[in-house]
PDB file of C-alpha atoms in Angstrom:
ATOM      1  CA  MET A 607     132.055 -43.689 105.008  1.00 48.00           C
ATOM      2  CA  SER A 608     131.824 -47.391 104.921  1.00 47.00           C
ATOM      3  CA  GLN A 609     128.779 -49.035 106.434  1.00 50.00           C
ATOM      4  CA  GLY A 610     130.710 -50.546 109.386  1.00 50.00           C
ATOM      5  CA  TRP A 611     131.786 -48.967 112.542  1.00 52.00           C
ATOM      6  CA  ILE A 612     133.643 -45.618 112.393  1.00 48.00           C
ATOM      7  CA  LYS A 613     137.330 -45.829 113.552  1.00 50.00           C
ATOM      8  CA  ILE A 614     138.530 -42.692 115.166  1.00 48.00           C
ATOM      9  CA  GLU A 615     141.663 -42.187 116.677  1.00 51.00           C
ATOM     10  CA  LEU A 616     141.542 -39.997 119.722  1.00 49.00           C
ATOM     11  CA  LEU A 617     144.417 -37.698 120.649  1.00 50.00           C
ATOM     12  CA  PRO A 618     145.361 -38.031 124.309  1.00 52.00           C
ATOM     13  CA  GLY A 619     144.279 -34.686 126.317  1.00 48.00           C
ATOM     14  CA  ASP A 620     141.997 -33.432 123.569  1.00 50.00           C
ATOM     15  CA  LYS A 621     139.261 -32.808 125.998  1.00 52.00           C
ATOM     16  CA  PHE A 622     137.135 -30.750 123.725  1.00 49.00           C
ATOM     17  CA  THR A 623     136.989 -32.639 120.478  1.00 49.00           C
ATOM     18  CA  THR A 624     136.520 -36.226 122.157  1.00 52.00           C
ATOM     19  CA  PRO A 625     132.985 -35.199 123.190  1.00 54.00           C
ATOM     20  CA  ILE A 626     132.089 -33.857 120.061  1.00 50.00           C
ATOM     21  CA  ARG A 627     133.479 -37.036 118.178  1.00 52.00           C
ATOM     22  CA  TRP A 628     131.560 -39.246 120.525  1.00 55.00           C
ATOM     23  CA  SER A 629     128.377 -37.323 119.861  1.00 57.00           C
ATOM     24  CA  LEU A 630     128.913 -37.621 116.041  1.00 52.00           C
ATOM     25  CA  ILE A 631     129.216 -41.376 116.579  1.00 57.00           C
ATOM     26  CA  ALA A 632     126.248 -41.554 118.816  1.00 58.00           C
ATOM     27  CA  ARG A 633     124.159 -39.675 116.341  1.00 58.00           C
ATOM     28  CA  ASP A 634     125.420 -42.033 113.524  1.00 56.00           C
ATOM     29  CA  ILE A 635     124.378 -45.063 115.280  1.00 59.00           C
ATOM     30  CA  THR A 636     121.018 -43.651 116.145  1.00 59.00           C
ATOM     31  CA  ALA A 637     120.404 -42.721 112.488  1.00 54.00           C
ATOM     32  CA  ARG A 638     121.296 -46.302 111.412  1.00 58.00           C
ATOM     33  CA  LEU A 639     119.041 -47.872 113.747  1.00 58.00           C
ATOM     34  CA  TRP A 640     116.130 -45.598 112.693  1.00 55.00           C
ATOM     35  CA  ARG A 641     116.776 -46.554 108.974  1.00 56.00           C
ATOM     36  CA  ARG A 642     116.641 -50.217 109.944  1.00 61.00           C
ATOM     37  CA  ALA A 643     113.625 -49.813 112.188  1.00 59.00           C
ATOM     38  CA  GLY A 644     111.941 -47.925 109.338  1.00 59.00           C
ATOM     39  CA  HIS A 645     112.848 -50.685 106.798  1.00 59.00           C
ATOM     40  CA  ARG A 646     111.390 -53.266 109.126  1.00 65.00           C
ATOM     41  CA  ALA A 647     108.379 -51.437 109.722  1.00 65.00           C
ATOM     42  CA  THR A 648     107.875 -50.732 105.885  1.00 64.00           C
ATOM     43  CA  ALA A 649     108.515 -54.250 104.974  1.00 65.00           C
ATOM     44  CA  CYS A 650     105.673 -55.428 107.791  1.00 72.00           C
ATOM     45  CA  CYS A 651     103.239 -52.908 106.272  1.00 75.00           C
ATOM     46  CA  HIS A 652     104.025 -53.968 102.839  1.00 69.00           C
ATOM     47  CA  GLY A 653     103.382 -57.730 103.677  1.00 75.00           C
ATOM     48  CA  LEU A 654      99.825 -56.999 105.452  1.00 81.00           C
ATOM     49  CA  TRP A 655      99.382 -54.986 101.992  1.00 78.00           C
ATOM     50  CA  ARG A 656     100.271 -58.172  99.878  1.00 79.00           C
ATOM     51  CA  ARG A 657      97.976 -60.469 101.860  1.00 84.00           C
ATOM     52  CA  PHE A 658      94.792 -58.457 102.220  1.00 86.00           C
ATOM     53  CA  VAL A 659      94.900 -56.351  98.991  1.00 90.00           C
ATOM     54  CA  PRO A 660      94.110 -58.159  95.764  1.00 93.00           C
ATOM     55  CA  ALA A 661      96.825 -58.183  93.128  1.00 93.00           C
ATOM     56  CA  THR A 662      94.577 -56.390  90.562  1.00 95.00           C
ATOM     57  CA  LEU A 663      94.067 -53.332  92.650  1.00 96.00           C
ATOM     58  CA  ARG A 664      97.811 -53.067  93.700  1.00 96.00           C
ATOM     59  CA  ILE A 665      98.744 -52.978  90.053  1.00 96.00           C
ATOM     60  CA  GLN A 666      96.136 -50.321  89.153  1.00 96.00           C
ATOM     61  CA  LEU A 667      97.620 -48.210  92.134  1.00 96.00           C
ATOM     62  CA  TYR A 668     101.426 -48.924  90.800  1.00 96.00           C
ATOM     63  CA  ARG A 669     100.360 -47.450  87.496  1.00 96.00           C
ATOM     64  CA  VAL A 670      98.954 -44.340  89.280  1.00 96.00           C
ATOM     65  CA  LEU A 671     102.218 -43.741  91.169  1.00 95.00           C
ATOM     66  CA  GLY A 672     104.253 -44.699  88.017  1.00 95.00           C
ATOM     67  CA  PHE A 673     102.153 -41.779  86.484  1.00 95.00           C
ATOM     68  CA  LEU A 674     102.717 -39.507  89.190  1.00 95.00           C
ATOM     69  CA  GLY A 675     106.472 -40.229  89.512  1.00 95.00           C
ATOM     70  CA  SER A 676     106.917 -39.528  86.035  1.00 94.00           C
ATOM     71  CA  HIS A 677     105.623 -36.000  86.005  1.00 94.00           C
ATOM     72  CA  TRP A 678     107.070 -35.192  89.370  1.00 94.00           C
ATOM     73  CA  TYR A 679     110.524 -36.716  89.262  1.00 92.00           C
ATOM     74  CA  GLY A 680     110.852 -37.043  85.445  1.00 90.00           C
ATOM     75  CA  PRO A 681     111.881 -40.062  83.516  1.00 83.00           C
ATOM     76  CA  ASN A 682     114.502 -42.051  85.297  1.00 80.00           C
ATOM     77  CA  CYS A 683     118.303 -43.232  83.583  1.00 76.00           C
ATOM     78  CA  SER A 684     116.236 -46.480  82.563  1.00 81.00           C
ATOM     79  CA  LEU A 685     113.089 -46.450  80.731  1.00 81.00           C
ATOM     80  CA  LYS A 686     111.825 -49.656  83.136  1.00 92.00           C
ATOM     81  CA  VAL A 687     112.685 -47.939  86.508  1.00 95.00           C
ATOM     82  CA  GLN A 688     110.578 -45.101  87.819  1.00 96.00           C
ATOM     83  CA  HIS A 689     111.080 -42.866  90.942  1.00 94.00           C
ATOM     84  CA  LEU A 690     107.821 -42.787  92.986  1.00 95.00           C
ATOM     85  CA  PRO A 691     106.493 -40.755  95.719  1.00 92.00           C
ATOM     86  CA  PHE A 692     107.140 -41.956  99.571  1.00 90.00           C
ATOM     87  CA  GLY A 693     110.586 -43.053  98.775  1.00 90.00           C
ATOM     88  CA  LEU A 694     109.986 -45.683  96.216  1.00 94.00           C
ATOM     89  CA  TYR A 695     111.017 -47.359  93.180  1.00 96.00           C
ATOM     90  CA  LEU A 696     109.170 -49.522  90.633  1.00 97.00           C
ATOM     91  CA  LYS A 697     110.817 -51.640  87.980  1.00 97.00           C
ATOM     92  CA  THR A 698     108.437 -53.034  85.339  1.00 97.00           C
ATOM     93  CA  LYS A 699     109.333 -56.029  82.812  1.00 95.00           C
ATOM     94  CA  PHE A 700     107.086 -57.539  80.164  1.00 94.00           C
ATOM     95  CA  ALA A 701     105.169 -60.463  81.385  1.00 94.00           C
ATOM     96  CA  GLU A 702     107.120 -62.987  79.762  1.00 91.00           C
ATOM     97  CA  HIS A 703     110.394 -61.784  81.605  1.00 90.00           C
ATOM     98  CA  HIS A 704     108.668 -62.040  84.991  1.00 93.00           C
ATOM     99  CA  GLN A 705     111.222 -64.723  86.127  1.00 92.00           C
ATOM    100  CA  SER A 706     114.177 -61.932  85.733  1.00 91.00           C
ATOM    101  CA  LEU A 707     112.353 -59.884  88.325  1.00 95.00           C
ATOM    102  CA  VAL A 708     111.903 -62.945  90.628  1.00 95.00           C
ATOM    103  CA  ASN A 709     115.564 -63.668  90.418  1.00 93.00           C
ATOM    104  CA  GLU A 710     116.281 -59.737  91.184  1.00 95.00           C
ATOM    105  CA  GLN A 711     113.972 -59.611  94.382  1.00 95.00           C
ATOM    106  CA  ALA A 712     115.707 -62.917  95.424  1.00 94.00           C
ATOM    107  CA  ALA A 713     119.082 -61.286  95.013  1.00 94.00           C
ATOM    108  CA  LEU A 714     118.294 -58.241  96.717  1.00 95.00           C
ATOM    109  CA  GLN A 715     117.099 -60.232  99.487  1.00 93.00           C
ATOM    110  CA  LEU A 716     120.264 -62.430  99.524  1.00 92.00           C
ATOM    111  CA  VAL A 717     122.647 -59.295  99.652  1.00 94.00           C
ATOM    112  CA  ARG A 718     120.432 -57.874 102.441  1.00 92.00           C
ATOM    113  CA  GLN A 719     120.725 -60.798 104.368  1.00 91.00           C
ATOM    114  CA  HIS A 720     124.359 -61.770 104.427  1.00 92.00           C
ATOM    115  CA  THR A 721     126.006 -58.328 103.677  1.00 93.00           C
ATOM    116  CA  ASN A 722     125.990 -54.545 104.851  1.00 91.00           C
ATOM    117  CA  VAL A 723     125.807 -53.245 101.510  1.00 93.00           C
ATOM    118  CA  PRO A 724     123.167 -50.730 101.178  1.00 91.00           C
ATOM    119  CA  VAL A 725     120.612 -51.797  98.403  1.00 93.00           C
ATOM    120  CA  PRO A 726     116.995 -51.777  97.941  1.00 93.00           C
ATOM    121  CA  CYS A 727     114.448 -53.661 100.147  1.00 92.00           C
ATOM    122  CA  PRO A 728     111.884 -55.620  97.725  1.00 94.00           C
ATOM    123  CA  LEU A 729     108.365 -54.912  98.979  1.00 94.00           C
ATOM    124  CA  ASP A 730     106.086 -56.376  96.232  1.00 95.00           C
ATOM    125  CA  LEU A 731     106.395 -58.371  92.977  1.00 96.00           C
ATOM    126  CA  VAL A 732     102.987 -58.715  91.313  1.00 97.00           C
ATOM    127  CA  SER A 733     101.934 -59.498  87.448  1.00 96.00           C
ATOM    128  CA  ASP A 734      99.277 -59.314  85.115  1.00 95.00           C
ATOM    129  CA  ALA A 735      98.854 -60.818  81.654  1.00 94.00           C
ATOM    130  CA  ARG A 736     101.147 -58.030  80.322  1.00 95.00           C
ATOM    131  CA  THR A 737     103.483 -56.549  82.847  1.00 96.00           C
ATOM    132  CA  SER A 738     105.189 -57.361  85.832  1.00 97.00           C
ATOM    133  CA  PHE A 739     105.834 -54.934  88.624  1.00 98.00           C
ATOM    134  CA  LEU A 740     108.740 -54.896  91.118  1.00 98.00           C
ATOM    135  CA  LEU A 741     108.343 -52.395  93.919  1.00 96.00           C
ATOM    136  CA  MET A 742     111.096 -51.413  96.195  1.00 95.00           C
ATOM    137  CA  THR A 743     112.431 -48.818  98.596  1.00 93.00           C
ATOM    138  CA  ARG A 744     114.949 -46.238  97.508  1.00 91.00           C
ATOM    139  CA  ALA A 745     118.700 -46.920  98.517  1.00 87.00           C
ATOM    140  CA  PRO A 746     120.296 -44.500 100.843  1.00 83.00           C
ATOM    141  CA  GLY A 747     122.477 -41.769  99.621  1.00 84.00           C
ATOM    142  CA  ILE A 748     122.957 -39.573  96.227  1.00 84.00           C
ATOM    143  CA  ARG A 749     123.364 -41.449  92.957  1.00 83.00           C
ATOM    144  CA  LEU A 750     127.128 -41.640  92.106  1.00 87.00           C
ATOM    145  CA  GLY A 751     126.376 -40.634  88.492  1.00 84.00           C
ATOM    146  CA  ALA A 752     125.234 -37.256  89.796  1.00 84.00           C
ATOM    147  CA  CYS A 753     128.505 -36.444  91.885  1.00 88.00           C
ATOM    148  CA  ILE A 754     131.316 -38.548  90.590  1.00 89.00           C
ATOM    149  CA  ASP A 755     132.720 -35.718  88.578  1.00 91.00           C
ATOM    150  CA  THR A 756     132.877 -33.375  91.563  1.00 92.00           C
ATOM    151  CA  LEU A 757     134.678 -35.757  94.024  1.00 91.00           C
ATOM    152  CA  CYS A 758     138.038 -34.572  95.296  1.00 93.00           C
ATOM    153  CA  ASP A 759     141.179 -37.061  95.517  1.00 93.00           C
ATOM    154  CA  ASP A 760     140.248 -38.035  99.379  1.00 92.00           C
ATOM    155  CA  GLU A 761     136.659 -38.693  98.548  1.00 92.00           C
ATOM    156  CA  ALA A 762     137.432 -41.033  95.507  1.00 93.00           C
ATOM    157  CA  ASP A 763     139.742 -42.720  97.640  1.00 94.00           C
ATOM    158  CA  VAL A 764     137.004 -43.284 100.018  1.00 93.00           C
ATOM    159  CA  LEU A 765     134.789 -44.632  97.247  1.00 93.00           C
ATOM    160  CA  ALA A 766     137.087 -46.874  96.190  1.00 95.00           C
ATOM    161  CA  HIS A 767     137.652 -48.428  99.715  1.00 95.00           C
ATOM    162  CA  ASP A 768     134.059 -48.685 100.071  1.00 94.00           C
ATOM    163  CA  LEU A 769     133.529 -50.346  96.687  1.00 95.00           C
ATOM    164  CA  GLN A 770     136.240 -52.906  97.415  1.00 96.00           C
ATOM    165  CA  GLN A 771     134.586 -53.602 100.913  1.00 94.00           C
ATOM    166  CA  CYS A 772     131.391 -54.146  99.078  1.00 95.00           C
ATOM    167  CA  LEU A 773     132.826 -56.526  96.393  1.00 96.00           C
ATOM    168  CA  GLY A 774     134.516 -58.521  99.236  1.00 96.00           C
ATOM    169  CA  GLU A 775     131.086 -58.838 101.235  1.00 95.00           C
ATOM    170  CA  LEU A 776     129.252 -59.739  97.767  1.00 94.00           C
ATOM    171  CA  ARG A 777     132.086 -62.485  96.974  1.00 92.00           C
ATOM    172  CA  ALA A 778     131.444 -63.839 100.676  1.00 92.00           C
ATOM    173  CA  VAL A 779     127.672 -64.451 100.196  1.00 90.00           C
ATOM    174  CA  PRO A 780     127.069 -68.221 100.407  1.00 84.00           C
ATOM    175  CA  ARG A 781     125.537 -70.217  97.552  1.00 75.00           C
ATOM    176  CA  TYR A 782     121.787 -71.423  97.965  1.00 67.00           C
ATOM    177  CA  ASP A 783     123.209 -74.960  97.907  1.00 63.00           C
ATOM    178  CA  ASP A 784     126.481 -76.217  99.188  1.00 55.00           C
ATOM    179  CA  ALA A 785     126.379 -79.314  96.331  1.00 50.00           C
ATOM    180  CA  ALA A 786     126.274 -76.625  93.762  1.00 59.00           C
ATOM    181  CA  ALA A 787     128.759 -74.148  95.096  1.00 62.00           C
ATOM    182  CA  LEU A 788     130.750 -74.218  91.602  1.00 64.00           C
ATOM    183  CA  SER A 789     127.653 -73.835  89.204  1.00 81.00           C
ATOM    184  CA  ILE A 790     126.895 -70.701  87.549  1.00 85.00           C
ATOM    185  CA  SER A 791     123.139 -69.533  88.039  1.00 86.00           C
ATOM    186  CA  ASN A 792     120.930 -66.820  88.968  1.00 87.00           C
ATOM    187  CA  ALA A 793     120.209 -66.229  92.982  1.00 87.00           C
ATOM    188  CA  LEU A 794     117.787 -69.060  93.066  1.00 87.00           C
ATOM    189  CA  GLY A 795     119.972 -71.617  91.365  1.00 84.00           C
ATOM    190  CA  GLU A 796     118.005 -71.304  87.904  1.00 85.00           C
ATOM    191  CA  PRO A 797     118.743 -70.102  84.704  1.00 85.00           C
ATOM    192  CA  LEU A 798     120.452 -66.842  84.356  1.00 82.00           C
ATOM    193  CA  TYR A 799     118.753 -63.595  82.393  1.00 78.00           C
ATOM    194  CA  ASP A 800     121.700 -61.146  81.368  1.00 74.00           C
ATOM    195  CA  HIS A 801     121.754 -59.408  78.346  1.00 71.00           C
ATOM    196  CA  ARG A 802     125.625 -59.882  78.161  1.00 68.00           C
ATOM    197  CA  VAL A 803     125.037 -63.636  78.235  1.00 71.00           C
ATOM    198  CA  ASN A 804     122.380 -63.321  75.601  1.00 67.00           C
ATOM    199  CA  MET A 805     124.447 -61.305  73.262  1.00 63.00           C
ATOM    200  CA  GLY A 806     127.420 -63.995  73.720  1.00 55.00           C
ATOM    201  CA  THR A 807     125.783 -66.876  73.102  1.00 58.00           C
ATOM    202  CA  SER A 808     123.990 -68.139  69.743  1.00 53.00           C
ATOM    203  CA  SER A 809     120.406 -68.056  69.321  1.00 51.00           C
ATOM    204  CA  ASP A 810     120.298 -71.488  67.202  1.00 49.00           C
ATOM    205  CA  LEU A 811     121.198 -73.095  70.250  1.00 52.00           C
ATOM    206  CA  ASP A 812     118.587 -71.940  73.062  1.00 56.00           C
ATOM    207  CA  HIS A 813     115.668 -69.635  71.835  1.00 57.00           C
ATOM    208  CA  SER A 814     114.835 -68.676  75.381  1.00 68.00           C
ATOM    209  CA  ASP A 815     116.463 -65.542  77.030  1.00 73.00           C
ATOM    210  CA  PHE A 816     116.955 -67.425  79.787  1.00 78.00           C
ATOM    211  CA  LYS A 817     120.489 -69.367  79.774  1.00 81.00           C
ATOM    212  CA  GLY A 818     122.016 -72.162  82.005  1.00 80.00           C
ATOM    213  CA  PRO A 819     122.475 -72.968  84.609  1.00 86.00           C
ATOM    214  CA  PHE A 820     126.031 -74.072  83.822  1.00 86.00           C
ATOM    215  CA  ALA A 821     127.804 -76.867  86.095  1.00 85.00           C
ATOM    216  CA  ASN A 822     130.880 -74.908  86.353  1.00 85.00           C
ATOM    217  CA  GLU A 823     133.074 -72.010  84.752  1.00 85.00           C
ATOM    218  CA  ASP A 824     134.390 -74.173  82.103  1.00 88.00           C
ATOM    219  CA  GLU A 825     130.873 -75.186  80.726  1.00 87.00           C
ATOM    220  CA  PHE A 826     129.992 -71.468  80.813  1.00 85.00           C
ATOM    221  CA  ASN A 827     132.950 -70.299  79.029  1.00 85.00           C
ATOM    222  CA  GLN A 828     132.402 -73.276  76.433  1.00 84.00           C
ATOM    223  CA  ARG A 829     129.097 -71.861  75.603  1.00 79.00           C
ATOM    224  CA  ILE A 830     130.358 -68.472  75.221  1.00 77.00           C
ATOM    225  CA  ALA A 831     133.162 -69.646  72.814  1.00 76.00           C
ATOM    226  CA  ASN A 832     130.773 -71.719  70.703  1.00 71.00           C
ATOM    227  CA  ALA A 833     128.539 -68.710  70.038  1.00 60.00           C
ATOM    228  CA  ASP A 834     128.121 -67.891  66.695  1.00 54.00           C
ATOM    229  CA  SER A 835     128.063 -64.045  67.100  1.00 51.00           C
ATOM    230  CA  PRO A 836     130.217 -62.081  64.802  1.00 52.00           C
ATOM    231  CA  PRO A 837     133.968 -61.463  66.315  1.00 49.00           C
ATOM    232  CA  ARG A 838     134.676 -58.342  67.732  1.00 50.00           C
ATOM    233  CA  SER A 839     137.160 -55.783  66.187  1.00 46.00           C
ATOM    234  CA  ARG A 840     140.623 -55.467  67.803  1.00 43.00           C
ATOM    235  CA  THR A 841     140.916 -51.718  66.719  1.00 44.00           C
TER     236      THR A 841
END
């Protein structure tokens, strides 16, 4: 089921199933409204939380929640991400990579603002001398990796359609600056932080983990082509 309106074809004279279908539509709309209201209320509460609670106390609480989450839910697929109580997730980075979480927060906000793609809501971003913490809500649904092997053909077709719709919405997200519409950068118009780019560029050219921004695709490709990484095998 996609995130847009549900299209249902009603058969003429179907007096029994029509009310049931409309009741299901009403239930789905109500559930979506409640989820949106809940996200707004959560964001409002965390706005007050960030404003009135010192960063040191928030960090201590996030460490405690991370400890509890690791015991209750076990480790996540990523060592940097931990499932927390209350439907939350916590992502951590070394302090020197704090800017990557700044970009991730901005990217999530950008997607939430311009699309209907279901993504987590960033709630707090805080850092101490060693570690940066990004607190976010849990995205609705079940992780695809836990159920993709059990999908039937019809469900796989629905998944493919929904992914195409999500990609189309993401490609239509406007740039932060019309003047830089062709540039390649992060969500804030700043250098990229991506391990795929870092592995494909020369460490002698730039010792930083942040690359760019690049004026256009040609400049980006030229940077990758000039890397001194070993060639890949064609076998």
